[in-house]
Amino acid sequence: LHELLEHCKRDPELDFCFCMDVTAVDYLSLGGNPRFAVVYHLYSLETGKRIRIKTGVPEDDPVVDTAVDIWKSTDWFEREVYDMFGIRFEGHPNMKRILCHRDFQGHALRKDYPADLRWKLLRPDDLLDEISPAEMQRIRGRVSHPISE
């Protein structure tokens, strides 16, 4: 997969220089084997062409290689796929949840995830763990509340 994606970007005749999206599909309800697919949407700014690349991912070891070293834009896409489907991207520099809080259990877009299950956020400060204390103070200092002024 990694070699194919790299070829799509580096081959001058293809020139898919922009990765528009990385997502996943859960084929559980369709009896899919493998259960998951990771889907890449690529675009060539030079030719205006688009391509969709899918790769199957088994349920028992849901891992594919990262594409962050090919397109920086895949960083957050891959984290979202990990968070929502539990598919890990080998070699990703920061493979952790991006949408759900760290106490959230499971992966909300899997077909076997209970639709009515909710996880309360008990530690709101955990959402800010990627922001340094100095940056947080700077942000709080800029926020104004017109009603109280």
XYZ file of C-alpha atoms in Angstrom:
149
model
C 0.000 0.000 0.000
C 2.700 2.476 1.007
C 4.626 1.853 -2.230
C 1.460 2.321 -4.297
C 0.564 5.597 -2.569
C 4.108 6.867 -2.961
C 4.031 5.939 -6.659
C 0.741 7.827 -7.100
C 2.360 10.967 -5.756
C 5.860 10.762 -7.231
C 5.154 9.460 -10.748
C 5.047 12.606 -12.933
C 2.388 11.069 -15.183
C 0.071 10.557 -12.198
C 1.102 13.475 -9.947
C -1.499 12.905 -7.228
C 0.085 15.581 -5.084
C -2.930 16.125 -2.824
C -4.533 13.615 -0.473
C -8.058 14.950 -0.022
C -9.254 12.406 2.532
C -8.554 9.139 4.292
C -11.527 7.280 5.686
C -12.670 3.747 6.445
C -15.619 1.451 5.821
C -16.923 -1.292 8.123
C -18.402 -4.148 6.092
C -19.648 -6.110 9.139
C -23.334 -5.949 8.179
C -22.472 -7.102 4.656
C -20.414 -10.028 5.911
C -17.278 -8.512 4.473
C -13.986 -10.333 4.577
C -11.843 -8.497 5.386
C -14.141 -6.551 7.665
C -12.686 -3.080 7.074
C -11.355 -1.040 4.181
C -9.235 2.089 4.385
C -10.027 4.491 1.548
C -7.741 7.206 0.156
C -9.058 10.026 -2.071
C -6.245 11.577 -4.100
C -6.252 14.556 -6.461
C -3.850 15.877 -9.085
C -3.714 19.656 -9.202
C -1.894 19.439 -12.540
C -4.390 17.237 -14.405
C -7.550 17.698 -12.333
C -7.902 13.921 -12.051
C -9.064 12.104 -8.941
C -8.499 8.555 -7.800
C -9.885 6.438 -4.982
C -7.692 3.692 -3.536
C -9.116 1.078 -1.160
C -7.268 -1.522 0.833
C -8.784 -4.299 2.915
C -7.958 -4.414 6.617
C -8.591 -7.545 8.717
C -10.533 -7.310 11.966
C -8.050 -9.357 14.014
C -5.096 -7.047 13.235
C -6.422 -3.723 11.900
C -3.134 -2.067 10.910
C -1.898 -0.344 7.742
C 1.186 1.776 7.112
C 0.938 5.509 7.635
C 1.014 7.886 4.680
C 2.065 10.920 6.751
C 5.543 10.754 5.242
C 3.958 11.030 1.765
C 1.261 13.644 2.455
C 1.300 15.645 5.693
C -2.459 16.139 5.260
C -3.070 12.496 6.212
C -2.023 13.146 9.826
C -5.439 14.071 11.225
C -7.329 11.843 8.755
C -5.472 8.785 10.033
C -6.092 9.782 13.641
C -9.799 10.125 12.892
C -9.916 6.652 11.311
C -8.109 5.262 14.351
C -10.511 6.998 16.742
C -13.720 6.034 14.929
C -12.826 2.544 13.607
C -9.820 1.358 15.647
C -7.590 0.937 12.598
C -3.999 1.785 13.515
C -1.504 3.388 11.155
C 1.952 1.917 11.665
C 4.614 4.617 11.854
C 2.201 7.486 12.537
C 3.976 10.126 14.688
C 1.023 10.746 17.061
C -1.461 7.855 16.909
C -4.035 8.837 19.515
C -7.673 9.847 19.611
C -8.616 13.104 17.922
C -12.434 13.330 18.229
C -13.312 11.334 21.354
C -11.904 11.945 24.805
C -9.312 9.548 26.182
C -11.763 7.796 28.556
C -14.044 6.895 25.624
C -14.102 3.151 25.071
C -14.645 1.523 21.717
C -14.847 2.996 18.245
C -18.095 4.784 17.484
C -18.336 4.159 13.716
C -17.931 0.398 13.925
C -21.156 -1.381 12.972
C -21.134 -3.372 16.230
C -20.854 -0.265 18.442
C -24.147 0.218 20.346
C -25.857 3.298 18.879
C -27.348 4.299 22.240
C -24.097 3.989 24.236
C -22.752 7.285 25.566
C -19.531 8.101 27.395
C -19.544 11.126 29.659
C -16.550 13.395 29.683
C -15.503 13.374 33.331
C -12.224 15.267 32.952
C -12.732 18.209 30.552
C -9.120 19.312 30.912
C -8.090 16.116 29.108
C -9.400 17.642 25.894
C -6.690 20.258 26.144
C -3.742 17.917 26.681
C -2.155 18.920 23.366
C -2.112 22.627 24.235
C 0.756 23.877 26.393
C -0.157 25.701 29.630
C 1.324 28.940 28.254
C -0.748 28.684 25.068
C -3.878 27.907 27.099
C -3.300 31.005 29.239
C -2.839 33.103 26.098
C -6.102 31.746 24.633
C -8.019 32.340 27.871
C -6.673 35.882 28.019
C -8.095 36.640 24.556
C -11.565 35.244 25.164
C -14.063 37.922 26.056
C -17.592 37.540 27.323
C -19.660 40.494 26.001
C -22.556 39.760 28.342
C -20.418 40.221 31.446
C -18.577 43.301 30.159
